[in-house]
Tab-separated table of C-alpha atoms in Angstrom:
chain	number	residue	atom	x	y	z
A	1	UNK	CA	-49.344	-146.195	82.263
A	2	UNK	CA	-49.448	-147.900	79.106
A	3	UNK	CA	-47.285	-148.917	76.224
A	4	UNK	CA	-48.523	-145.783	74.961
A	5	UNK	CA	-46.323	-143.757	76.996
A	6	UNK	CA	-43.942	-146.308	75.719
A	7	UNK	CA	-44.585	-146.596	72.059
A	8	UNK	CA	-43.261	-145.329	68.768
A	9	UNK	CA	-42.415	-141.927	70.117
A	10	UNK	CA	-40.139	-141.649	73.113
A	11	UNK	CA	-43.022	-141.577	75.549
A	12	UNK	CA	-41.677	-141.187	78.989
A	13	UNK	CA	-43.906	-143.546	80.865
A	14	UNK	CA	-46.617	-146.022	80.486
A	15	UNK	CA	-48.918	-145.278	77.675
A	16	UNK	CA	-47.294	-147.585	75.377
A	17	UNK	CA	-48.661	-150.998	75.869
A	18	UNK	CA	-51.988	-149.857	74.779
A	19	UNK	CA	-51.252	-151.179	71.395
A	20	UNK	CA	-50.109	-154.680	72.135
A	21	UNK	CA	-47.977	-156.039	69.342
A	22	UNK	CA	-47.228	-159.396	70.918
A	23	UNK	CA	-49.330	-162.349	71.946
A	24	UNK	CA	-48.382	-162.364	75.586
A	25	UNK	CA	-51.985	-162.475	76.704
A	26	UNK	CA	-53.448	-163.861	73.520
A	27	UNK	CA	-53.816	-167.250	71.976
A	28	UNK	CA	-50.218	-168.015	71.192
A	29	UNK	CA	-49.207	-167.444	74.790
A	30	UNK	CA	-52.106	-169.387	76.240
A	31	UNK	CA	-53.039	-171.903	73.633
A	32	UNK	CA	-50.738	-174.597	74.925
A	33	UNK	CA	-52.295	-174.666	78.385
A	34	UNK	CA	-54.087	-177.849	79.340
A	35	UNK	CA	-57.905	-177.759	79.423
A	36	UNK	CA	-57.946	-178.250	83.184
A	37	UNK	CA	-55.640	-175.312	83.619
A	38	UNK	CA	-57.880	-173.218	81.398
A	39	UNK	CA	-60.891	-174.107	83.500
A	40	UNK	CA	-58.950	-173.002	86.553
A	41	UNK	CA	-58.176	-169.771	84.794
A	42	UNK	CA	-61.864	-169.248	84.169
A	43	UNK	CA	-62.593	-169.534	87.866
A	44	UNK	CA	-60.112	-166.788	88.626
A	45	UNK	CA	-61.039	-164.468	85.781
A	46	UNK	CA	-64.795	-164.740	85.783
A	47	UNK	CA	-65.048	-162.158	88.513
A	48	UNK	CA	-62.044	-160.087	87.520
A	49	UNK	CA	-62.975	-156.493	87.988
A	50	UNK	CA	-65.861	-157.238	90.382
A	51	UNK	CA	-63.970	-155.509	93.115
A	52	UNK	CA	-64.320	-156.031	96.804
A	53	UNK	CA	-61.990	-153.705	98.656
A	54	UNK	CA	-59.638	-155.728	100.786
A	55	UNK	CA	-59.833	-153.222	103.599
A	56	UNK	CA	-61.617	-149.986	104.303
A	57	UNK	CA	-60.181	-149.172	107.686
A	58	UNK	CA	-57.046	-147.805	109.277
A	59	UNK	CA	-55.291	-145.391	106.943
A	60	UNK	CA	-52.316	-144.991	109.228
A	61	UNK	CA	-50.236	-141.862	109.359
A	62	UNK	CA	-46.893	-143.265	108.215
A	63	UNK	CA	-45.996	-142.676	104.590
A	64	UNK	CA	-44.376	-146.115	104.481
A	65	UNK	CA	-47.336	-148.100	105.815
A	66	UNK	CA	-47.538	-151.139	103.621
A	67	UNK	CA	-49.049	-153.676	105.934
A	68	UNK	CA	-46.174	-155.978	105.000
A	69	UNK	CA	-44.946	-158.397	107.600
A	70	UNK	CA	-41.288	-159.091	108.017
A	71	UNK	CA	-40.583	-156.145	105.743
A	72	UNK	CA	-37.351	-155.050	107.364
A	73	UNK	CA	-35.480	-158.171	106.523
A	74	UNK	CA	-34.442	-158.364	110.172
A	75	UNK	CA	-33.034	-161.723	111.195
A	76	UNK	CA	-32.662	-162.813	107.598
A	77	UNK	CA	-29.655	-160.782	106.571
A	78	UNK	CA	-29.844	-158.459	103.600
A	79	UNK	CA	-32.614	-159.249	101.114
A	80	UNK	CA	-32.104	-158.413	97.436
A	81	UNK	CA	-35.198	-158.066	95.278
A	82	UNK	CA	-35.277	-158.011	91.477
A	83	UNK	CA	-37.604	-155.451	89.889
A	84	UNK	CA	-38.631	-155.449	86.198
A	85	UNK	CA	-39.789	-152.036	85.022
A	86	UNK	CA	-39.532	-150.034	81.782
A	87	UNK	CA	-39.954	-146.493	83.142
A	88	UNK	CA	-37.075	-144.196	82.227
A	89	UNK	CA	-35.386	-142.749	85.315
A	90	UNK	CA	-36.917	-145.367	87.617
A	91	UNK	CA	-33.346	-146.014	88.774
A	92	UNK	CA	-33.426	-142.652	90.568
A	93	UNK	CA	-36.551	-143.667	92.474
A	94	UNK	CA	-35.109	-147.075	93.358
A	95	UNK	CA	-31.914	-145.394	94.562
A	96	UNK	CA	-33.978	-143.460	97.094
A	97	UNK	CA	-35.431	-146.723	98.435
A	98	UNK	CA	-32.055	-148.447	98.607
A	99	UNK	CA	-30.542	-145.533	100.505
A	100	UNK	CA	-33.212	-145.758	103.180
A	101	UNK	CA	-33.570	-149.557	103.386
A	102	UNK	CA	-30.133	-151.165	103.723
A	103	UNK	CA	-31.723	-154.489	104.703
A	104	UNK	CA	-33.894	-154.711	101.576
A	105	UNK	CA	-32.099	-153.759	98.399
A	106	UNK	CA	-33.857	-153.565	95.022
A	107	UNK	CA	-32.035	-154.426	91.808
A	108	UNK	CA	-33.693	-152.788	88.809
A	109	UNK	CA	-33.815	-154.324	85.350
A	110	UNK	CA	-35.522	-153.218	82.124
A	111	UNK	CA	-35.847	-156.385	79.996
A	112	UNK	CA	-38.762	-155.045	77.934
A	113	UNK	CA	-41.817	-152.823	78.071
A	114	UNK	CA	-45.547	-153.368	78.050
A	115	UNK	CA	-46.698	-156.569	76.361
A	116	UNK	CA	-43.145	-157.704	75.715
A	117	UNK	CA	-42.531	-157.640	79.449
A	118	UNK	CA	-45.685	-159.687	80.037
A	119	UNK	CA	-44.407	-162.318	77.610
A	120	UNK	CA	-41.061	-162.414	79.405
A	121	UNK	CA	-42.806	-162.740	82.766
A	122	UNK	CA	-44.776	-165.752	81.545
A	123	UNK	CA	-41.642	-167.388	80.122
A	124	UNK	CA	-39.665	-166.695	83.305
A	125	UNK	CA	-42.460	-168.096	85.456
A	126	UNK	CA	-42.533	-171.316	83.459
A	127	UNK	CA	-38.792	-171.597	84.113
A	128	UNK	CA	-39.385	-170.693	87.807
A	129	UNK	CA	-36.947	-167.784	87.672
A	130	UNK	CA	-39.181	-164.732	87.463
A	131	UNK	CA	-38.397	-161.428	89.185
A	132	UNK	CA	-39.689	-160.516	92.633
A	133	UNK	CA	-41.513	-157.408	91.447
A	134	UNK	CA	-42.803	-156.306	88.050
A	135	UNK	CA	-44.660	-153.417	86.495
A	136	UNK	CA	-47.848	-154.604	84.746
A	137	UNK	CA	-50.412	-152.642	82.810
A	138	UNK	CA	-53.933	-152.961	84.128
A	139	UNK	CA	-55.321	-154.672	81.043
A	140	UNK	CA	-52.650	-157.387	81.233
A	141	UNK	CA	-53.135	-158.233	84.902
A	142	UNK	CA	-56.115	-160.641	84.588
A	143	UNK	CA	-54.178	-162.945	82.260
A	144	UNK	CA	-51.201	-162.994	84.638
A	145	UNK	CA	-53.497	-163.761	87.559
A	146	UNK	CA	-55.068	-166.658	85.675
A	147	UNK	CA	-51.649	-168.095	84.830
A	148	UNK	CA	-50.452	-167.843	88.413
A	149	UNK	CA	-47.632	-165.473	87.470
A	150	UNK	CA	-48.496	-162.763	89.996
A	151	UNK	CA	-49.174	-163.319	93.681
A	152	UNK	CA	-52.087	-162.500	95.956
A	153	UNK	CA	-50.653	-159.814	98.264
A	154	UNK	CA	-53.805	-159.081	100.263
A	155	UNK	CA	-52.160	-159.973	103.578
A	156	UNK	CA	-49.338	-157.525	102.955
A	157	UNK	CA	-51.412	-154.554	101.797
A	158	UNK	CA	-54.178	-154.050	104.363
A	159	UNK	CA	-53.072	-150.486	105.045
A	160	UNK	CA	-51.929	-149.838	101.503
A	161	UNK	CA	-55.347	-150.316	99.907
A	162	UNK	CA	-56.830	-147.554	102.058
A	163	UNK	CA	-54.699	-145.089	100.100
A	164	UNK	CA	-56.700	-145.582	96.866
A	165	UNK	CA	-60.259	-144.898	95.763
A	166	UNK	CA	-62.448	-147.789	94.714
A	167	UNK	CA	-62.373	-146.936	91.016
A	168	UNK	CA	-58.574	-147.140	90.999
A	169	UNK	CA	-58.390	-150.343	93.033
A	170	UNK	CA	-60.861	-152.102	90.768
A	171	UNK	CA	-58.169	-152.845	88.225
A	172	UNK	CA	-55.992	-154.745	90.703
A	173	UNK	CA	-58.423	-156.529	93.057
A	174	UNK	CA	-60.084	-159.727	91.860
A	175	UNK	CA	-62.442	-161.867	93.943
A	176	UNK	CA	-61.607	-159.630	96.890
A	177	UNK	CA	-57.870	-160.359	96.604
A	178	UNK	CA	-55.186	-157.774	95.863
A	179	UNK	CA	-52.815	-158.626	93.008
A	180	UNK	CA	-51.036	-155.317	92.562
A	181	UNK	CA	-50.529	-151.820	93.940
A	182	UNK	CA	-51.768	-149.159	91.489
A	183	UNK	CA	-49.057	-146.841	90.216
A	184	UNK	CA	-50.804	-144.271	88.047
A	185	UNK	CA	-54.026	-143.315	86.318
A	186	UNK	CA	-54.348	-141.714	82.899
A	187	UNK	CA	-57.735	-140.099	82.217
A	188	UNK	CA	-58.348	-139.058	78.625
A	189	UNK	CA	-58.298	-135.299	78.065
A	190	UNK	CA	-58.292	-132.876	75.153
A	191	UNK	CA	-54.945	-131.209	74.479
A	192	UNK	CA	-55.093	-128.306	72.059
A	193	UNK	CA	-52.918	-125.547	70.628
A	194	UNK	CA	-54.183	-122.479	72.461
A	195	UNK	CA	-52.305	-120.136	70.124
A	196	UNK	CA	-53.869	-121.651	67.008
A	197	UNK	CA	-57.342	-121.743	68.537
A	198	UNK	CA	-56.964	-117.984	69.119
A	199	UNK	CA	-55.608	-117.446	65.606
A	200	UNK	CA	-58.586	-119.172	63.967
A	201	UNK	CA	-61.191	-117.883	66.408
A	202	UNK	CA	-62.087	-121.351	67.692
A	203	UNK	CA	-63.906	-122.186	70.916
A	204	UNK	CA	-62.794	-125.229	72.905
A	205	UNK	CA	-65.490	-127.884	72.320
A	206	UNK	CA	-67.239	-129.327	75.366
A	207	UNK	CA	-69.436	-131.844	73.522
A	208	UNK	CA	-68.735	-134.237	70.675
A	209	UNK	CA	-71.203	-132.341	68.464
A	210	UNK	CA	-69.161	-129.196	69.052
A	211	UNK	CA	-65.965	-131.134	68.407
A	212	UNK	CA	-67.253	-132.200	64.983
A	213	UNK	CA	-68.258	-128.625	64.194
A	214	UNK	CA	-64.805	-127.393	65.263
A	215	UNK	CA	-63.138	-130.007	63.055
A	216	UNK	CA	-65.122	-128.751	60.053
A	217	UNK	CA	-64.325	-125.144	60.941
A	218	UNK	CA	-60.595	-125.844	60.976
A	219	UNK	CA	-60.747	-127.317	57.490
A	220	UNK	CA	-62.662	-124.262	56.259
A	221	UNK	CA	-60.338	-121.710	57.865
A	222	UNK	CA	-57.046	-123.540	57.303
A	223	UNK	CA	-57.467	-126.075	54.464
A	224	UNK	CA	-54.011	-127.587	55.001
A	225	UNK	CA	-54.687	-128.249	58.702
A	226	UNK	CA	-56.879	-130.566	60.757
A	227	UNK	CA	-58.229	-130.446	64.267
A	228	UNK	CA	-56.888	-133.938	64.970
A	229	UNK	CA	-56.332	-137.379	63.441
A	230	UNK	CA	-58.019	-140.769	63.576
A	231	UNK	CA	-55.495	-143.372	64.732
A	232	UNK	CA	-56.122	-146.877	63.419
A	233	UNK	CA	-52.739	-148.145	64.600
A	234	UNK	CA	-53.038	-147.809	68.382
A	235	UNK	CA	-56.209	-149.059	70.081
A	236	UNK	CA	-55.460	-147.376	73.411
A	237	UNK	CA	-57.157	-144.079	72.713
A	238	UNK	CA	-60.120	-145.708	70.938
A	239	UNK	CA	-60.633	-148.055	73.882
A	240	UNK	CA	-60.760	-145.025	76.171
A	241	UNK	CA	-63.370	-143.380	73.966
A	242	UNK	CA	-65.468	-146.556	74.061
A	243	UNK	CA	-65.191	-146.591	77.853
A	244	UNK	CA	-66.416	-143.008	78.033
A	245	UNK	CA	-69.427	-143.979	75.922
A	246	UNK	CA	-70.330	-146.749	78.384
A	247	UNK	CA	-68.907	-149.832	76.673
A	248	UNK	CA	-68.046	-153.001	78.589
A	249	UNK	CA	-66.149	-155.218	76.182
A	250	UNK	CA	-65.919	-158.193	78.559
A	251	UNK	CA	-68.205	-159.421	81.317
A	252	UNK	CA	-69.010	-162.693	83.041
A	253	UNK	CA	-72.283	-164.297	84.029
A	254	UNK	CA	-72.005	-167.420	86.117
A	255	UNK	CA	-69.471	-169.625	84.355
A	256	UNK	CA	-69.758	-167.921	80.985
A	257	UNK	CA	-67.999	-164.958	79.360
A	258	UNK	CA	-69.791	-162.315	77.316
A	259	UNK	CA	-68.019	-160.246	74.674
A	260	UNK	CA	-69.643	-156.959	73.635
A	261	UNK	CA	-67.046	-155.197	71.504
A	262	UNK	CA	-69.668	-154.705	68.796
A	263	UNK	CA	-72.216	-153.263	71.221
A	264	UNK	CA	-74.147	-150.020	70.886
A	265	UNK	CA	-71.763	-147.733	72.843
A	266	UNK	CA	-68.717	-148.694	70.773
A	267	UNK	CA	-70.697	-148.605	67.533
A	268	UNK	CA	-71.702	-145.035	68.394
A	269	UNK	CA	-68.041	-144.066	68.782
A	270	UNK	CA	-67.031	-145.840	65.562
A	271	UNK	CA	-69.845	-144.262	63.548
A	272	UNK	CA	-68.986	-140.809	64.886
A	273	UNK	CA	-65.368	-141.040	63.779
A	274	UNK	CA	-66.309	-142.591	60.454
A	275	UNK	CA	-68.411	-139.516	59.818
A	276	UNK	CA	-65.469	-137.222	60.493
A	277	UNK	CA	-63.100	-139.302	58.366
A	278	UNK	CA	-65.592	-139.547	55.524
A	279	UNK	CA	-66.094	-135.772	55.530
A	280	UNK	CA	-62.352	-135.166	55.401
A	281	UNK	CA	-62.609	-133.353	58.733
A	282	UNK	CA	-59.777	-135.240	60.435
A	283	UNK	CA	-56.436	-136.568	59.273
A	284	UNK	CA	-55.990	-140.311	58.751
A	285	UNK	CA	-52.346	-140.926	59.608
A	286	UNK	CA	-51.369	-142.848	62.764
A	287	UNK	CA	-50.153	-141.127	65.902
A	288	UNK	CA	-46.455	-141.355	66.795
A	289	UNK	CA	-45.496	-141.751	63.142
A	290	UNK	CA	-42.848	-139.402	61.670
A	291	UNK	CA	-45.553	-137.661	59.639
A	292	UNK	CA	-47.752	-137.166	62.701
A	293	UNK	CA	-44.832	-135.854	64.746
A	294	UNK	CA	-44.114	-133.286	62.026
A	295	UNK	CA	-47.754	-132.238	61.847
A	296	UNK	CA	-47.917	-131.836	65.609
A	297	UNK	CA	-44.740	-129.763	65.559
A	298	UNK	CA	-45.640	-127.443	62.676
A	299	UNK	CA	-49.253	-126.793	63.685
A	300	UNK	CA	-50.914	-128.859	60.965
A	301	UNK	CA	-52.715	-130.702	63.784
A	302	UNK	CA	-54.363	-128.474	66.388
A	303	UNK	CA	-55.430	-131.009	69.021
A	304	UNK	CA	-54.676	-134.412	70.491
A	305	UNK	CA	-56.968	-136.696	72.495
A	306	UNK	CA	-54.563	-138.296	74.931
A	307	UNK	CA	-53.943	-139.471	78.462
A	308	UNK	CA	-52.876	-137.157	81.263
A	309	UNK	CA	-49.287	-138.175	80.531
A	310	UNK	CA	-49.250	-136.179	77.269
A	311	UNK	CA	-47.076	-133.273	78.515
A	312	UNK	CA	-44.221	-135.710	79.105
A	313	UNK	CA	-44.430	-136.866	75.499
A	314	UNK	CA	-44.959	-133.631	73.643
A	315	UNK	CA	-41.414	-132.443	74.243
A	316	UNK	CA	-40.148	-135.262	72.052
A	317	UNK	CA	-43.029	-135.135	69.589
A	318	UNK	CA	-43.347	-131.392	68.985
A	319	UNK	CA	-40.376	-129.599	70.564
A	320	UNK	CA	-41.103	-126.295	68.824
A	321	UNK	CA	-44.481	-125.959	70.536
A	322	UNK	CA	-43.474	-125.609	74.187
A	323	UNK	CA	-45.837	-123.323	76.055
A	324	UNK	CA	-48.451	-123.332	73.286
A	325	UNK	CA	-50.601	-126.235	74.476
A	326	UNK	CA	-53.566	-126.123	76.838
A	327	UNK	CA	-55.739	-128.842	78.355
A	328	UNK	CA	-59.489	-129.289	78.687
A	329	UNK	CA	-61.840	-132.107	79.700
A	330	UNK	CA	-62.700	-134.612	76.995
A	331	UNK	CA	-65.816	-133.555	75.053
A	332	UNK	CA	-68.978	-135.177	76.392
A	333	UNK	CA	-71.743	-137.056	74.596
A	334	UNK	CA	-74.242	-135.232	76.811
A	335	UNK	CA	-73.490	-131.670	77.857
A	336	UNK	CA	-72.273	-131.510	81.435
A	337	UNK	CA	-71.422	-135.214	81.754
A	338	UNK	CA	-67.903	-135.407	83.276
A	339	UNK	CA	-67.291	-139.040	82.289
A	340	UNK	CA	-64.071	-139.761	80.480
A	341	UNK	CA	-62.135	-142.899	79.585
A	342	UNK	CA	-58.555	-143.897	80.313
A	343	UNK	CA	-55.496	-144.479	78.187
A	344	UNK	CA	-52.910	-146.380	80.141
A	345	UNK	CA	-52.196	-147.114	83.753
A	346	UNK	CA	-50.093	-149.720	85.535
A	347	UNK	CA	-49.634	-151.538	88.822
A	348	UNK	CA	-46.630	-152.839	90.717
A	349	UNK	CA	-47.011	-156.594	91.245
A	350	UNK	CA	-45.277	-159.277	93.280
A	351	UNK	CA	-44.683	-162.490	91.376
A	352	UNK	CA	-45.399	-165.977	92.617
A	353	UNK	CA	-41.712	-166.794	92.056
A	354	UNK	CA	-40.543	-164.347	94.721
A	355	UNK	CA	-39.001	-165.889	97.834
A	356	UNK	CA	-39.508	-162.603	99.699
A	357	UNK	CA	-43.134	-161.601	99.062
A	358	UNK	CA	-43.488	-159.528	102.239
A	359	UNK	CA	-40.468	-157.418	101.407
A	360	UNK	CA	-41.498	-157.158	97.757
A	361	UNK	CA	-44.982	-155.994	98.771
A	362	UNK	CA	-43.447	-153.462	101.123
A	363	UNK	CA	-41.449	-151.969	98.254
A	364	UNK	CA	-44.499	-151.960	95.950
A	365	UNK	CA	-46.491	-150.142	98.632
A	366	UNK	CA	-43.713	-147.642	99.320
A	367	UNK	CA	-43.219	-146.952	95.625
A	368	UNK	CA	-46.834	-145.944	95.113
A	369	UNK	CA	-47.940	-144.443	98.454
A	370	UNK	CA	-44.881	-142.874	100.083
A	371	UNK	CA	-44.984	-139.117	99.497
A	372	UNK	CA	-41.293	-138.845	98.679
A	373	UNK	CA	-41.399	-141.841	96.324
A	374	UNK	CA	-44.478	-140.579	94.486
A	375	UNK	CA	-43.018	-137.078	94.253
A	376	UNK	CA	-39.872	-138.530	92.698
A	377	UNK	CA	-41.975	-140.469	90.182
A	378	UNK	CA	-43.833	-137.314	89.182
A	379	UNK	CA	-40.502	-135.555	88.664
A	380	UNK	CA	-38.666	-138.390	86.941
A	381	UNK	CA	-41.400	-140.369	85.176
A	382	UNK	CA	-44.256	-137.870	84.806
A	383	UNK	CA	-46.876	-140.157	86.346
A	384	UNK	CA	-50.228	-138.898	87.558
A	385	UNK	CA	-50.468	-140.707	90.911
A	386	UNK	CA	-52.964	-143.450	91.549
A	387	UNK	CA	-52.828	-142.884	95.323
A	388	UNK	CA	-55.507	-140.437	96.408
A	389	UNK	CA	-53.177	-138.423	98.638
A	390	UNK	CA	-50.573	-138.375	95.881
A	391	UNK	CA	-52.851	-136.175	93.791
A	392	UNK	CA	-52.453	-133.342	96.312
A	393	UNK	CA	-48.656	-133.375	96.595
A	394	UNK	CA	-46.848	-130.019	96.313
A	395	UNK	CA	-44.998	-131.186	93.196
A	396	UNK	CA	-48.329	-131.171	91.361
A	397	UNK	CA	-48.899	-127.505	92.140
A	398	UNK	CA	-46.394	-126.534	89.466
A	399	UNK	CA	-46.987	-126.694	85.733
A	400	UNK	CA	-45.406	-129.516	83.723
A	401	UNK	CA	-42.140	-128.413	82.157
A	402	UNK	CA	-43.580	-128.415	78.622
A	403	UNK	CA	-46.748	-126.598	79.746
A	404	UNK	CA	-45.348	-123.525	81.559
A	405	UNK	CA	-48.481	-121.624	80.506
A	406	UNK	CA	-50.734	-124.080	82.364
A	407	UNK	CA	-50.084	-123.681	86.122
A	408	UNK	CA	-53.435	-125.355	86.846
A	409	UNK	CA	-52.699	-128.400	84.688
A	410	UNK	CA	-52.704	-130.964	87.507
A	411	UNK	CA	-55.687	-129.295	89.133
A	412	UNK	CA	-57.593	-129.915	85.906
A	413	UNK	CA	-56.496	-133.544	85.839
A	414	UNK	CA	-57.541	-133.923	89.473
A	415	UNK	CA	-61.024	-132.670	88.561
A	416	UNK	CA	-61.592	-135.220	85.812
A	417	UNK	CA	-59.815	-138.221	87.367
A	418	UNK	CA	-62.736	-139.289	89.627
A	419	UNK	CA	-64.990	-139.584	86.571
A	420	UNK	CA	-62.484	-141.612	84.537
A	421	UNK	CA	-64.122	-144.887	83.547
A	422	UNK	CA	-62.326	-148.086	82.602
A	423	UNK	CA	-63.855	-151.446	81.743
A	424	UNK	CA	-65.070	-153.113	84.944
A	425	UNK	CA	-63.360	-156.224	83.611
A	426	UNK	CA	-60.552	-156.841	81.117
A	427	UNK	CA	-60.679	-160.131	79.235
A	428	UNK	CA	-57.891	-162.703	79.162
A	429	UNK	CA	-57.216	-162.115	75.448
A	430	UNK	CA	-56.701	-158.368	75.300
A	431	UNK	CA	-53.793	-158.684	72.895
A	432	UNK	CA	-55.876	-160.547	70.320
A	433	UNK	CA	-58.568	-157.887	70.588
A	434	UNK	CA	-56.125	-155.004	70.287
A	435	UNK	CA	-54.379	-156.591	67.325
A	436	UNK	CA	-57.822	-157.058	65.772
A	437	UNK	CA	-58.429	-153.332	66.126
A	438	UNK	CA	-55.206	-152.433	64.354
A	439	UNK	CA	-55.825	-154.873	61.522
A	440	UNK	CA	-59.525	-154.220	60.979
A	441	UNK	CA	-59.533	-150.445	61.400
A	442	UNK	CA	-56.411	-149.954	59.290
A	443	UNK	CA	-58.085	-151.847	56.441
A	444	UNK	CA	-61.308	-149.905	56.839
A	445	UNK	CA	-59.484	-146.590	56.995
A	446	UNK	CA	-57.472	-147.215	53.859
A	447	UNK	CA	-60.265	-148.796	51.828
A	448	UNK	CA	-63.112	-146.582	52.932
A	449	UNK	CA	-64.751	-149.567	54.578
A	450	UNK	CA	-67.135	-149.606	57.516
A	451	UNK	CA	-65.786	-148.845	60.982
A	452	UNK	CA	-68.753	-150.597	62.579
A	453	UNK	CA	-68.006	-153.548	60.309
A	454	UNK	CA	-64.464	-153.540	61.705
A	455	UNK	CA	-65.951	-153.854	65.190
A	456	UNK	CA	-67.855	-156.916	64.033
A	457	UNK	CA	-64.594	-158.474	62.894
A	458	UNK	CA	-62.979	-157.722	66.253
A	459	UNK	CA	-65.948	-159.266	68.052
A	460	UNK	CA	-65.804	-162.446	65.967
A	461	UNK	CA	-62.051	-162.825	66.461
A	462	UNK	CA	-62.238	-162.232	70.219
A	463	UNK	CA	-65.014	-164.781	70.704
A	464	UNK	CA	-63.251	-167.369	68.548
A	465	UNK	CA	-60.038	-166.915	70.515
A	466	UNK	CA	-61.777	-167.320	73.878
A	467	UNK	CA	-63.439	-170.506	72.677
A	468	UNK	CA	-60.137	-171.769	71.325
A	469	UNK	CA	-58.615	-171.204	74.754
A	470	UNK	CA	-61.331	-173.341	76.308
A	471	UNK	CA	-63.577	-170.599	77.722
A	472	UNK	CA	-67.379	-170.701	77.506
A	473	UNK	CA	-68.830	-167.703	75.694
A	474	UNK	CA	-72.527	-167.023	76.153
């Protein structure tokens, strides 16, 4: 999940770190590292995202199969693990673990969310007093791997990794080593007001050309309303749209990084939305602002491009609209193409400061693969499970509380999840890039400037920051 499920609005889970506001993984957090240390970081990160599954055999029938050794704490006395996590109601999930594992107790703490938590993890690691376990968003993991903050847990997760598909594992396995257990996935989907679509005689768009036509139709039929908004404040959704279009913002070739933020796929997305903004077909205010919340609640906005976690957020955003929303796949660039992007997603990691890595890995595995634990997370945190078997749990047969009219909601998410595309590799300076999006696109939106020009500014800033950190950029 991302800081997007954790952002301005009371998002219940992870979407919130999508819009990093700190420099935890950017230049200010890394700039003081010695050149030798930076070169070491390069070696780790160059193949980040080039996944080699740690194991493809032996699924095991036990719902608590973690592959962890010494996980019972036997012979050591009671083990107490510290767990940093920002999910609301995670204490209820942890309580279930503690009740069933008297020898390994987990103490939950919520020191911060998203990027702020990453910054605290780095600071704690430098002081050698980090937690045992921590929630980390996928885009932040490469930087933590390069800094040695999170631990290789391959030896403890040989059974665990068989519970995930390759696309999901890719975000947590670098150079064939496992650095986290995936918690959730968040494919982008189209959420729309079914009642208002009926009122205005609108058809749910299946392609981006149809989406643009629908946006124009809304303005013609209801001049005070819009189909949706363009959000220049939170890069999470835009990143997902670029992923759907085929963008790879970071890649590595030999010992050199390549940055392609300003490449053709992302330019296509930027130009498309500039056309809608320029035509007055979409609103220009940021998501999760008071104005946006009001527009979502009163029907001024008819649709929202969001992650699968949206139902958990809409209750706080638009409480008057319960039962009026429906979900559909994200419109495609080519009719029939099921590809979508992601907005959010997190993993449970074991830090290099933990004195009990086997036990910590056992908890991380249980949290994200045990049927009862995953069911509790769906109920309490509204995650869409990363574990393949978790996507067929009985709890997902019911409609989300805010979508009582959509009994097939999770079935629809399950259909699109396999075609959800992330970047094969996240760079070590995601925060700088995301901050560049907010700055450059906000200026362009307000001044009528070029969105593709804003991408050029992001590209220049990202390359300059990598070079400043000591990386080679080809």
